mmCIF file of C-alpha atoms and ligand atoms in Angstrom:
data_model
loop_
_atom_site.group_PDB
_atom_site.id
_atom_site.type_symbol
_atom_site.label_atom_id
_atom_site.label_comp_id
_atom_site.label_asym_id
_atom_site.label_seq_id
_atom_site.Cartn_x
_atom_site.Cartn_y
_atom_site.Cartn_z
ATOM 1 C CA UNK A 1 -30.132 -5.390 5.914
ATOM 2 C CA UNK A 2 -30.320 -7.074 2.900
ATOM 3 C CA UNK A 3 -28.442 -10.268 1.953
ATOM 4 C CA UNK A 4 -27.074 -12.350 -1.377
ATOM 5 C CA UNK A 5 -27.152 -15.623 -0.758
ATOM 6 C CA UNK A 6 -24.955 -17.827 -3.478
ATOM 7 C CA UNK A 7 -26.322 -21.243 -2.760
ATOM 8 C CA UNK A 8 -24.612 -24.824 -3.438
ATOM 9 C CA UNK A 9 -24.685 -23.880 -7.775
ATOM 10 C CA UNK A 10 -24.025 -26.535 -9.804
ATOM 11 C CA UNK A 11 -22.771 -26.159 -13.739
ATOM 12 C CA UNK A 12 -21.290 -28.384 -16.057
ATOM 13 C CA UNK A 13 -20.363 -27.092 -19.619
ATOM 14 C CA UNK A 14 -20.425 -30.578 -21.585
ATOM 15 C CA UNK A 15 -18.109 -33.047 -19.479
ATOM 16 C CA UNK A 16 -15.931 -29.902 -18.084
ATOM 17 C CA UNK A 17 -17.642 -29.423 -14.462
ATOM 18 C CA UNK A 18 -17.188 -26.093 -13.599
ATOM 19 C CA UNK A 19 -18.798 -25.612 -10.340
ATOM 20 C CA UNK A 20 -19.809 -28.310 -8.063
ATOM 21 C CA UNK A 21 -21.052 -26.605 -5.166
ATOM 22 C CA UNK A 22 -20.223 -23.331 -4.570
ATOM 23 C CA UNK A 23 -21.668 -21.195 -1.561
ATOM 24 C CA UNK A 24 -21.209 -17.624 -0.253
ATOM 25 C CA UNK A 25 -23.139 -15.033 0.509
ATOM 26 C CA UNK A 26 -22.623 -11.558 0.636
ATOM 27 C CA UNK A 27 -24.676 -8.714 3.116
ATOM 28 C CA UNK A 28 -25.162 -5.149 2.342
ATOM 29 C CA UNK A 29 -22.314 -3.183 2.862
ATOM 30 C CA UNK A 30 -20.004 -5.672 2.535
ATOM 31 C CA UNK A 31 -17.108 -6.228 -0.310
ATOM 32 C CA UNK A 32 -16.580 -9.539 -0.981
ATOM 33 C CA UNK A 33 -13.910 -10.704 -2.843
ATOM 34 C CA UNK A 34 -13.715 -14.051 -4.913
ATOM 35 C CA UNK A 35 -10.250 -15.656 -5.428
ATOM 36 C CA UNK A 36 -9.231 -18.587 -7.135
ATOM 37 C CA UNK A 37 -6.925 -20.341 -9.705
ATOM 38 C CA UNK A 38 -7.829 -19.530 -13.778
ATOM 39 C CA UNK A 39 -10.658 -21.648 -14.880
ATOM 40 C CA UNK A 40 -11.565 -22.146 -11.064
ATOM 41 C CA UNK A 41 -15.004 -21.040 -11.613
ATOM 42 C CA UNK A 42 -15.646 -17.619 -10.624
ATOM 43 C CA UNK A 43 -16.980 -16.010 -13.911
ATOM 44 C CA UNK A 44 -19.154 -19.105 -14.121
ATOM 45 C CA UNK A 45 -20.521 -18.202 -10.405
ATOM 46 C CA UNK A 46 -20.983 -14.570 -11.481
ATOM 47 C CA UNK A 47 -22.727 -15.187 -14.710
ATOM 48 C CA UNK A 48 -25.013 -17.417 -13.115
ATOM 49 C CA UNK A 49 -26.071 -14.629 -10.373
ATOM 50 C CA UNK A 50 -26.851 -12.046 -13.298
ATOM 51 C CA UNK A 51 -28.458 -14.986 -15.460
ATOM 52 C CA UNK A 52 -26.549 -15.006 -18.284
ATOM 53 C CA UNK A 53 -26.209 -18.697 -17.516
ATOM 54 C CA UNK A 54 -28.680 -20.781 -15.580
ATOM 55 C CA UNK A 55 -26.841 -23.285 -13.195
ATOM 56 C CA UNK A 56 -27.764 -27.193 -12.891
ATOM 57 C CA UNK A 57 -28.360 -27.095 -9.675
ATOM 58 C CA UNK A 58 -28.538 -24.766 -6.467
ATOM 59 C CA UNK A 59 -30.019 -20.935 -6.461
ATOM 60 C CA UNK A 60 -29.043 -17.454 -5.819
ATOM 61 C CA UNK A 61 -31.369 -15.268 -3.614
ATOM 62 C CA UNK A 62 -31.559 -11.885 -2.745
ATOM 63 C CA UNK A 63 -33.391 -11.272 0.333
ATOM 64 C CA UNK A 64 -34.390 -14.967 0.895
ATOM 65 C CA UNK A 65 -36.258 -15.239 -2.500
ATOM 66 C CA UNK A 66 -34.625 -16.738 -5.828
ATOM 67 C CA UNK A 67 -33.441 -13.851 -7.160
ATOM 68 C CA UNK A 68 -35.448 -12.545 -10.730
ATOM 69 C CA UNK A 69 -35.304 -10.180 -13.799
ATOM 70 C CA UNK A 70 -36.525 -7.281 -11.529
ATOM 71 C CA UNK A 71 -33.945 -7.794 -9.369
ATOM 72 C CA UNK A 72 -31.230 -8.328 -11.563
ATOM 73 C CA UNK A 73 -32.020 -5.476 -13.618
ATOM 74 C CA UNK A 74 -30.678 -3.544 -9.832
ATOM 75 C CA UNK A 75 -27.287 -5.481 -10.428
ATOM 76 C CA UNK A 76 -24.426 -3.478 -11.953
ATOM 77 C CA UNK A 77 -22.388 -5.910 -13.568
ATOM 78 C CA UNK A 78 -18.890 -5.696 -14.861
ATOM 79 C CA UNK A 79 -18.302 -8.703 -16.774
ATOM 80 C CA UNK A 80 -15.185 -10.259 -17.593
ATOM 81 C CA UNK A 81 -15.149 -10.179 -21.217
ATOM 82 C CA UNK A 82 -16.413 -6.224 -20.899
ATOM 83 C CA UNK A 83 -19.166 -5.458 -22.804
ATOM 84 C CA UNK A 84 -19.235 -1.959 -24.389
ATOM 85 C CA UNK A 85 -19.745 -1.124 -27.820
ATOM 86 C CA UNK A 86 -16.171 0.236 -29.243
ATOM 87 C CA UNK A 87 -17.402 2.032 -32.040
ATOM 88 C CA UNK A 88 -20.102 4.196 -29.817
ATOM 89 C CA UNK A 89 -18.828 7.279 -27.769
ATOM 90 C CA UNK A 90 -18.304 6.884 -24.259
ATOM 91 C CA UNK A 91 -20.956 9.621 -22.925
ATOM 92 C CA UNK A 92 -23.533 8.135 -25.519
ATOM 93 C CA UNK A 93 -22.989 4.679 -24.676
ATOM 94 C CA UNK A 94 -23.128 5.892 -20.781
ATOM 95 C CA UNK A 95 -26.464 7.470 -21.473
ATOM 96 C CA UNK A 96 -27.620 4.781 -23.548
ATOM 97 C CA UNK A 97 -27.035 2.036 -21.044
ATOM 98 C CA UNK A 98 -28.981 3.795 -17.985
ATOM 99 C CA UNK A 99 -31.770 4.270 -20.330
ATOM 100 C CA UNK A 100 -31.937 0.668 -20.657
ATOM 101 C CA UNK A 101 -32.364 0.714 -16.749
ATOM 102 C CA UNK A 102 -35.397 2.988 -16.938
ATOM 103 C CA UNK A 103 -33.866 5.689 -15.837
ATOM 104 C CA UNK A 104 -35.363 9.215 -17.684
ATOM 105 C CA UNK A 105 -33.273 10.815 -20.205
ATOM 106 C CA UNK A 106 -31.812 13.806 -17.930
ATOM 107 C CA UNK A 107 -31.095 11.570 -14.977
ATOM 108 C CA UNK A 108 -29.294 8.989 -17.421
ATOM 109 C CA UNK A 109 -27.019 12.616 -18.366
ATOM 110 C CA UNK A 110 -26.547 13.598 -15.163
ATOM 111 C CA UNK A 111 -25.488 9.750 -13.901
ATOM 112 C CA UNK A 112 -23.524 10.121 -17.033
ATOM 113 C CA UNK A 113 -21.887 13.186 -16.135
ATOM 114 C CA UNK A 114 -21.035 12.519 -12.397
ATOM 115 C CA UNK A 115 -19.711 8.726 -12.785
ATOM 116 C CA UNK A 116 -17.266 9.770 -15.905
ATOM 117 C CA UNK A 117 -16.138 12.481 -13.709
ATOM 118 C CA UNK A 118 -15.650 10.176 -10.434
ATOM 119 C CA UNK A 119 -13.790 8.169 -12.804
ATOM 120 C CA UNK A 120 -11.654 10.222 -14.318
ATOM 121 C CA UNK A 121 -12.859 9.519 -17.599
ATOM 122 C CA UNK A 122 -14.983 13.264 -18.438
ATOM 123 C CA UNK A 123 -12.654 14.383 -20.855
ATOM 124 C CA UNK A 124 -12.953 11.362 -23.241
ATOM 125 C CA UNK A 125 -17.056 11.557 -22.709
ATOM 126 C CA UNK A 126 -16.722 12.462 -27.104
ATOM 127 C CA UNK A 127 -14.658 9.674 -28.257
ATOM 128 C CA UNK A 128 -15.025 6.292 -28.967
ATOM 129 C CA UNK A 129 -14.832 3.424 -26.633
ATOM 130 C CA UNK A 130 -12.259 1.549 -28.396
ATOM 131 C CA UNK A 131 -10.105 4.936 -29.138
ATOM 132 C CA UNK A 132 -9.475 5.015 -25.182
ATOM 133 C CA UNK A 133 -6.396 3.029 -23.423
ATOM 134 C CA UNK A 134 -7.523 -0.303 -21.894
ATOM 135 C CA UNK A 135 -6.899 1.360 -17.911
ATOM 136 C CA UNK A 136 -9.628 3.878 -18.652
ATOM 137 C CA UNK A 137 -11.966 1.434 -20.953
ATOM 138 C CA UNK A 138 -12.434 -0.529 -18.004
ATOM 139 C CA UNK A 139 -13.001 2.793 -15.701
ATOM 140 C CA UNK A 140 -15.684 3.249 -18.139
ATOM 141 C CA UNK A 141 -16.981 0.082 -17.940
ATOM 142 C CA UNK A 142 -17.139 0.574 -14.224
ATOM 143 C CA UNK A 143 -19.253 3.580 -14.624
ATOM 144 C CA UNK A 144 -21.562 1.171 -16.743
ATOM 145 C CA UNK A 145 -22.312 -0.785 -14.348
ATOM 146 C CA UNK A 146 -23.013 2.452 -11.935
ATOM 147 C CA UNK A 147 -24.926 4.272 -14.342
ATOM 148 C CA UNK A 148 -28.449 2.625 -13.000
ATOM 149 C CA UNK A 149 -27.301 3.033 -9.303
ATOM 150 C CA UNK A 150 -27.096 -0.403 -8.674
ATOM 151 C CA UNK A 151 -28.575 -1.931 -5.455
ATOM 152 C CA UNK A 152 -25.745 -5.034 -6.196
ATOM 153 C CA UNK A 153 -22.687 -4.576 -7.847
ATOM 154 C CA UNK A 154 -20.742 -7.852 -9.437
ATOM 155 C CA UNK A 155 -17.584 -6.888 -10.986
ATOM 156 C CA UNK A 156 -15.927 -9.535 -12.939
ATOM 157 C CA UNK A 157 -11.658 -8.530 -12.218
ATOM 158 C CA UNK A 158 -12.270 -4.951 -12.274
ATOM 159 C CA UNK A 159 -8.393 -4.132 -10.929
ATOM 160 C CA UNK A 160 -6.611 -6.561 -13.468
ATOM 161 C CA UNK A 161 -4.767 -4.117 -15.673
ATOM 162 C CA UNK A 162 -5.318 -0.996 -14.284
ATOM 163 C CA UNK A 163 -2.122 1.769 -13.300
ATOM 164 C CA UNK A 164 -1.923 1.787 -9.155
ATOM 165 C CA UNK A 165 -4.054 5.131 -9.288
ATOM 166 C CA UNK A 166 -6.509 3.632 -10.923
ATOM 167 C CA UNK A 167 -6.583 1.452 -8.283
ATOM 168 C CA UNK A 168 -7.131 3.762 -5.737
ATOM 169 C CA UNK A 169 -10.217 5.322 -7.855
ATOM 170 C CA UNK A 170 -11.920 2.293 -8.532
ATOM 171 C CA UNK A 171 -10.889 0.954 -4.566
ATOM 172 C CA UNK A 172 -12.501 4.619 -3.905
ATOM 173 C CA UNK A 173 -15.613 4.234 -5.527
ATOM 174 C CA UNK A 174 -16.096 0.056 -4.489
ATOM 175 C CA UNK A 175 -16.082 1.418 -0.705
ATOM 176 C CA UNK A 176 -18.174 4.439 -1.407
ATOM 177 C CA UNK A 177 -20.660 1.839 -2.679
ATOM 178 C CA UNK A 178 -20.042 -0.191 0.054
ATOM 179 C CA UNK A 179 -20.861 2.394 2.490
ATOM 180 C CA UNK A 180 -23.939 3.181 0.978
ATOM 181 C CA UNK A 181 -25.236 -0.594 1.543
ATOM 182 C CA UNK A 182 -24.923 -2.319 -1.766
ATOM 183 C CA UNK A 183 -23.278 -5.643 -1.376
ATOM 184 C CA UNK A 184 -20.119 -5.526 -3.435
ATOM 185 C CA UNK A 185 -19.023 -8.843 -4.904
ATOM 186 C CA UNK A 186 -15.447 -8.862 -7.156
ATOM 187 C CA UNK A 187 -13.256 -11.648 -8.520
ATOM 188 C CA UNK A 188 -10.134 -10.767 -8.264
ATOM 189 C CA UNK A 189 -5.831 -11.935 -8.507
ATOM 190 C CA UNK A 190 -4.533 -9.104 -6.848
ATOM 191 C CA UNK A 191 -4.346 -10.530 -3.741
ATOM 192 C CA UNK A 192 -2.899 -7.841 -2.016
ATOM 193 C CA UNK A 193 -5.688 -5.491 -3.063
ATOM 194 C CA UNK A 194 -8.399 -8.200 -1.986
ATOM 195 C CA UNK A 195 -6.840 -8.131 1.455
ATOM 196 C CA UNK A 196 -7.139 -4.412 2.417
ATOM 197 C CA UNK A 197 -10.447 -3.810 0.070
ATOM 198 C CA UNK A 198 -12.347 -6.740 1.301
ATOM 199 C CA UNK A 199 -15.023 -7.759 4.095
ATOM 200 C CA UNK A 200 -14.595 -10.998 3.487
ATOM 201 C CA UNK A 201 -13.159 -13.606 1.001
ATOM 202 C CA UNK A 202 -13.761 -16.678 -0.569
ATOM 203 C CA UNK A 203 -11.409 -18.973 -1.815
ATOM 204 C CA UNK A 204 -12.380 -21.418 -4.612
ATOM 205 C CA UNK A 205 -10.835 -24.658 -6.438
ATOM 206 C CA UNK A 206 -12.252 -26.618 -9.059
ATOM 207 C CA UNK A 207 -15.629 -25.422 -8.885
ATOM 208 C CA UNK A 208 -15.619 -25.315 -5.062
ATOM 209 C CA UNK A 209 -15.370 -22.969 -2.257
ATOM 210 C CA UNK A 210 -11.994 -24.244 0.269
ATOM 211 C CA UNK A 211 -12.251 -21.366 2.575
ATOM 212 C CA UNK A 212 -15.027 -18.218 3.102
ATOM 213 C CA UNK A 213 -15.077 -15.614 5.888
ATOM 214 C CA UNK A 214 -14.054 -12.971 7.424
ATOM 215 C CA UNK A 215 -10.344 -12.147 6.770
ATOM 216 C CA UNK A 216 -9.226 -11.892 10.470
ATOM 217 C CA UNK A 217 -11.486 -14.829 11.124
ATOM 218 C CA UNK A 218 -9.589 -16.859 8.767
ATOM 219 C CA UNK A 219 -5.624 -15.839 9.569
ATOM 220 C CA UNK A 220 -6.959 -16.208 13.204
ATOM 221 C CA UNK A 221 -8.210 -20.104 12.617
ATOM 222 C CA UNK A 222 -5.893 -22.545 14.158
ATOM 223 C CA UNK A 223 -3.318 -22.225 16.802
ATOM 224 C CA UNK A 224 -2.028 -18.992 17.828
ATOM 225 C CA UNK A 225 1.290 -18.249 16.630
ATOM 226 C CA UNK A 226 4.010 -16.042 18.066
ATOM 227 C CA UNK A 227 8.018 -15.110 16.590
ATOM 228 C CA UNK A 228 10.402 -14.166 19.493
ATOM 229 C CA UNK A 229 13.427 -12.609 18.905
ATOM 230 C CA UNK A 230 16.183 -13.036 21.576
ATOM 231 C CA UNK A 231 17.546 -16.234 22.207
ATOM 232 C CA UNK A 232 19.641 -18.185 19.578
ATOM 233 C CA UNK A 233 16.950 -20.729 18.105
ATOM 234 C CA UNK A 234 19.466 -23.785 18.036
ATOM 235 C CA UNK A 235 18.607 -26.979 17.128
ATOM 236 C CA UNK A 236 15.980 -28.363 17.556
ATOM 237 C CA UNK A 237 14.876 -24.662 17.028
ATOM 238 C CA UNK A 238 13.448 -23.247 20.152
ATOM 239 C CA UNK A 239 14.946 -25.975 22.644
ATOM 240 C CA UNK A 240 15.595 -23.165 25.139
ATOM 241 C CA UNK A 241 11.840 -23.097 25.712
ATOM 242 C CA UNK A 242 11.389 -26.762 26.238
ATOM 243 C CA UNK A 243 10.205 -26.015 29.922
ATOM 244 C CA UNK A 244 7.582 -22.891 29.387
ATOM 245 C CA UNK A 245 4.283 -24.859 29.685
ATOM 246 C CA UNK A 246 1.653 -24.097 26.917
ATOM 247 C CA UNK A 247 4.140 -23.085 23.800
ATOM 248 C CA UNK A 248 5.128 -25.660 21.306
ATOM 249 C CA UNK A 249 8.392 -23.845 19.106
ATOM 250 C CA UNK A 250 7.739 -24.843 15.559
ATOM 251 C CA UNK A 251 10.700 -23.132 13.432
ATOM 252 C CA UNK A 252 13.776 -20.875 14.127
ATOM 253 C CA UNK A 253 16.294 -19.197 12.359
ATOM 254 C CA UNK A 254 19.157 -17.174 13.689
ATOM 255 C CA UNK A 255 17.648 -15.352 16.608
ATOM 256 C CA UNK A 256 14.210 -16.051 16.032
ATOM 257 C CA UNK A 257 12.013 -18.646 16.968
ATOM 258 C CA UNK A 258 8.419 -18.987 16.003
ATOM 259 C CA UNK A 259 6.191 -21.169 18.398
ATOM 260 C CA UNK A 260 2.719 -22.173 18.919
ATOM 261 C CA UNK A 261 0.023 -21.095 21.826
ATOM 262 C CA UNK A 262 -1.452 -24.843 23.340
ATOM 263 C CA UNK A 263 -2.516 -22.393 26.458
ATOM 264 C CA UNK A 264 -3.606 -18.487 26.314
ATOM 265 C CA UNK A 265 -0.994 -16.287 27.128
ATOM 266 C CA UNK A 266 1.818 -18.983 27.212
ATOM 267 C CA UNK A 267 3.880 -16.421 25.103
ATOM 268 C CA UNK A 268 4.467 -14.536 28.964
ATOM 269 C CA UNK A 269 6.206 -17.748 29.896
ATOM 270 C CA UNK A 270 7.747 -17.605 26.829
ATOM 271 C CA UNK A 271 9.201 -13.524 27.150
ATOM 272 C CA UNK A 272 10.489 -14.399 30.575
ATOM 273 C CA UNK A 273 12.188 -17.246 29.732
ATOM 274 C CA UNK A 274 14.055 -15.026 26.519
ATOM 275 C CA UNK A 275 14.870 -12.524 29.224
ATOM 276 C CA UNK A 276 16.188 -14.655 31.202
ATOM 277 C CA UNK A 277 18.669 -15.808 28.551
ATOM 278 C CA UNK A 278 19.696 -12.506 27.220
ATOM 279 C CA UNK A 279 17.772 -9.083 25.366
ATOM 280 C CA UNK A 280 14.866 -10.004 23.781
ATOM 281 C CA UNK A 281 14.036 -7.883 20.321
ATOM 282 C CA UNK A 282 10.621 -8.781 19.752
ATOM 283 C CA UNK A 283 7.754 -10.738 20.597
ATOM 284 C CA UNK A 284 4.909 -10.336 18.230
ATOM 285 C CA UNK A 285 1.638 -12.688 16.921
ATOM 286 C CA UNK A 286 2.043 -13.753 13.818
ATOM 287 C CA UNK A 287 -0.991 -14.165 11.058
ATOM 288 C CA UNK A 288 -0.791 -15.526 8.084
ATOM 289 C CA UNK A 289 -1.145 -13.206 5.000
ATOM 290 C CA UNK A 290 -4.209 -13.768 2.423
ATOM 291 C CA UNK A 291 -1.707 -15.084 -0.223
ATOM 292 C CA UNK A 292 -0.387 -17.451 2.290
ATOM 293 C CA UNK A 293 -4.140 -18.769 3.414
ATOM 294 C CA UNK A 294 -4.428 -19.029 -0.274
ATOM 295 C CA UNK A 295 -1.961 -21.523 -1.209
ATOM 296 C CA UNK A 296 -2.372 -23.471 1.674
ATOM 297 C CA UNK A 297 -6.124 -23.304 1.240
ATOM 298 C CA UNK A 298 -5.537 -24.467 -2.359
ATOM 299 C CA UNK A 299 -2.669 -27.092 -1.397
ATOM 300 C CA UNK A 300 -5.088 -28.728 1.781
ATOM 301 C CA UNK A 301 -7.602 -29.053 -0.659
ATOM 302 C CA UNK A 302 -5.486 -31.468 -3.197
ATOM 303 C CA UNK A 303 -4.381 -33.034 -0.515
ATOM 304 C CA UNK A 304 -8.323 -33.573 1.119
ATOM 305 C CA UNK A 305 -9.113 -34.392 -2.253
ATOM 306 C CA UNK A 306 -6.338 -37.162 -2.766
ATOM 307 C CA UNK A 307 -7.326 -38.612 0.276
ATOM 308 C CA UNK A 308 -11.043 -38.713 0.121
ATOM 309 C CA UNK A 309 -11.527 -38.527 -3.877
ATOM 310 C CA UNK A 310 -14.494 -35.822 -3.520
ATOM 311 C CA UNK A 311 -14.003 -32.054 -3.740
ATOM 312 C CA UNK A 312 -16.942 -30.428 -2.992
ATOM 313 C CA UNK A 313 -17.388 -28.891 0.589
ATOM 314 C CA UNK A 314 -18.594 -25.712 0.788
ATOM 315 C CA UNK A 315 -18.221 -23.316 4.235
ATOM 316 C CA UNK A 316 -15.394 -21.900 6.664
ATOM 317 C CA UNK A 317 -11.799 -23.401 6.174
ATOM 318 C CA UNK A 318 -9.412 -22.683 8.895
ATOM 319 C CA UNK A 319 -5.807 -22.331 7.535
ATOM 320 C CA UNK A 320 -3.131 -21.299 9.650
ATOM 321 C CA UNK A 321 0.122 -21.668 8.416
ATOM 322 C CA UNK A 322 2.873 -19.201 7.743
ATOM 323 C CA UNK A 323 4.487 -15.906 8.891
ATOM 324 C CA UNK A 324 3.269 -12.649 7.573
ATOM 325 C CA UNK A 325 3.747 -9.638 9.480
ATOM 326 C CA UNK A 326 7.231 -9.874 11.159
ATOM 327 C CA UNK A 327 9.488 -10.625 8.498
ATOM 328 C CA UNK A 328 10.454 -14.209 8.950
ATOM 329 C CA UNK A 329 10.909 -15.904 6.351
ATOM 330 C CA UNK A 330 10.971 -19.725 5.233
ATOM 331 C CA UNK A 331 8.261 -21.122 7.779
ATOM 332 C CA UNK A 332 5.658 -23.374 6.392
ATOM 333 C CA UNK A 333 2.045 -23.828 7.483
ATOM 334 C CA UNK A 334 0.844 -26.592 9.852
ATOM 335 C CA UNK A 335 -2.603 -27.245 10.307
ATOM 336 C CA UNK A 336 -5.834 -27.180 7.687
ATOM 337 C CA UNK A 337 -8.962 -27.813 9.141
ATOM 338 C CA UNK A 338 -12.192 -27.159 7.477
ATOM 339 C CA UNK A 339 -15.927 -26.809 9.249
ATOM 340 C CA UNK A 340 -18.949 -26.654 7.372
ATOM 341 C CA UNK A 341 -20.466 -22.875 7.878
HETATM 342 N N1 ATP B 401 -18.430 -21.667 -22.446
HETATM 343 C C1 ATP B 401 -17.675 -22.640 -21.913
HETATM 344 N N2 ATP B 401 -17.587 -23.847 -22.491
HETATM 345 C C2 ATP B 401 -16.846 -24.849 -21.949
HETATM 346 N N3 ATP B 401 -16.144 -24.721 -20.806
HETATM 347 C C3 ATP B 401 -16.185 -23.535 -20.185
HETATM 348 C C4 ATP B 401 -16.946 -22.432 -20.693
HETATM 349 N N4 ATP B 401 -16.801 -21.379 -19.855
HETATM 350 C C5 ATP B 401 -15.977 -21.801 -18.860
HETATM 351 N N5 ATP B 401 -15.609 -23.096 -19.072
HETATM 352 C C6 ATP B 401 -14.762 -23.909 -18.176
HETATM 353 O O1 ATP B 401 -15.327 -23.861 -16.878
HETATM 354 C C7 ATP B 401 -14.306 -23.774 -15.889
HETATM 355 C C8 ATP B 401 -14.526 -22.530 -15.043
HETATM 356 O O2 ATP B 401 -14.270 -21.383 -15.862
HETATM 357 P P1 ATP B 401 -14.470 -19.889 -15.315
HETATM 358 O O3 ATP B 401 -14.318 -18.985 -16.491
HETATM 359 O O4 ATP B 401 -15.732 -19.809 -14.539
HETATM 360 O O5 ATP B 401 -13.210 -19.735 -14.336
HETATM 361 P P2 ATP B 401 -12.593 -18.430 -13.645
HETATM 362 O O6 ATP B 401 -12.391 -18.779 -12.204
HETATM 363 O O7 ATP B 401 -13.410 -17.247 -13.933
HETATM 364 O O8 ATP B 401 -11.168 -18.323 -14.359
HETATM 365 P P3 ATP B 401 -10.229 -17.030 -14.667
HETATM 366 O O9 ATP B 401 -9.599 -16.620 -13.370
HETATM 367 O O10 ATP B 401 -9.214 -17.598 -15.625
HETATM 368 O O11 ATP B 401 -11.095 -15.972 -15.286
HETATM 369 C C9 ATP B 401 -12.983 -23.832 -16.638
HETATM 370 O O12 ATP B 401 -12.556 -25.169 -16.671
HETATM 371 C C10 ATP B 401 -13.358 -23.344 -18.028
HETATM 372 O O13 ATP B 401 -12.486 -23.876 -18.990
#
């Protein structure tokens, strides 16, 4: 099992600081995706693990050595900016790039071949690169960055722009990868996406990572939350539970009322006590969604660094905050606490 290690990287670009000290790391097999405001950091980070840019301080490592040339050479990188030539046909450019990768001239055809056709791309393998819409430019830059069977892939946005099938194909081919053992690390918007693609996420602000993990890990940080449906919430909401022991209600709205766990499986107390009162609808957990981690990740950390005047903490951030899964609406997160991984 091999692992990237991303470790406390440093970069300044004249009196701009861009990262300050950003850590992740990434195993084999595992998608990672990398979230985080424009101009947050994250093509800095990525252009610093191919070497494009060398950082002021920290180090990336593959395997538990700095990483070097011979091992970025294994990296298929999709940067931001996309790099193909647009005068030069797809299928030669294709060939021409593996060959740069050492690979012989009948395996860089065949990779050629196979990754245009994955990518739905085979029929434009004769025409030039910038003749081709932008959707299936960047499919070809994709199969760019496969062409060299990559034992790391780093893909700079690769969904941003592309029609929901192309989605799926590039989704397709990231877990494919995946499943084959090469650590997958993409920057990403599409928040949506990064929550049903990914392994894990990290969340970074102004050059610094506010929250990494596992997804389930982080909607499961904090106190457990439950919604009930039954009872009238009232005001105070949930007053009609004030005597279950080991549930603290923290919003309601018509019939529902959402409450906080202080005890495991205080949300028994809580059914009976609904039942008692009338029909009871629902009872479910609620976790927060990815986008909602994400802005409170991104509001806790203004307000951390209002309050302490230092941004810069790198590890697992436990957000808990709103409602994601059942439908309520208008609830607002509680709690931020943040642990150094
Ligand atoms: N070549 C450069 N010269 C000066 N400043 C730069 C340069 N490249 C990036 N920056 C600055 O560094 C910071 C981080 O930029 P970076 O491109 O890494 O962010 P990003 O997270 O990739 O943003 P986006 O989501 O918009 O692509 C920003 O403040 C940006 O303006």
């Amino acid at each position: 099992m091999s692992l990237l290690e991303i470790d406390s990287l440093a970069k300044s670009y004249g009196s701009v600081t861009a990262l300050r000290s950003t850590s992740f790391s990434v195993r084999s097999g595992e998608i990672f995706g990398f979230v985080g405001s424009n101009g947050a950091g994250k093509t800095t980070t990525m252009r610093i693990m191919l070497g494009v840019l060398s950082p002021d301080g920290g180090e990336v490592r593959w395997d538990g050595r700095p990483i070097d040339h011979a091992v970025r050479r294994r990296i298929g990188y999709m940067p931001e900016e996309r790099g193909l030539y647009p005068k030069m046909k797809v299928g030669e450019q294709l060939v021409h790039l593996a060959r740069l990768h050492g690979l012989p001239k009948a395996d860089a055809v065949a990779a050629m071949e196979r990754w245009t056709e994955t990518l739905g791309v085979a029929e434009r393998r004769g025409d030039e690169v910038q003749k081709l819409s932008l959707g299936n430019q960047q499919r070809v830059q994709l199969a760019a960055a496969l062409v060299h069977d990559p034992d790391i892939l780093v893909l700079d946005e690769p969904f941003s722009g592309l029609d929901p099938v192309a989605v799926d194909v590039m989704s397709g081919v990231l877990r494919e990868q995946a499943s084959r053992g090469v650590p997958v690390v993409f920057s990403s918007h599409q928040l949506e996406l990064v929550e049903v693609l990914c392994d894990r996420v990290g969340i970074i602000k102004d050059g610094a990572m506010v929250a990494a993990g596992g997804i389930d890990e982080l909607r499961d940080v904090g106190r457990p939350r439950w919604v009930v449906d039954g009872p009238a919430a009232g005001t105070p909401a949930g007053a009609w539970m004030a005597d279950v022991a080991g549930a603290v209600p923290v919003e309601g709205a018509g019939t529902r009322t959402v409450f906080e766990l202080t005890a495991e499986g205080a949300e028994q107390g809580v059914l009976r006590a609904a039942l008692a009162l009338g029909p009871v609808h629902e009872l479910a957990r609620v976790r927060p969604t990815l986008t909602e981690l994400y802005r409170d990740a991104v509001a806790g950390r203004d307000e951390a660094t209002d309050a302490t005047g230092t941004a810069g903490t790198t590890g697992t951030t436990g957000t808990t905050g709103t409602t994601g899964t059942t439908g309520t609406t208008g609830t607002t997160g509680t709690t931020t606490s943040e642990a150094t991984a």
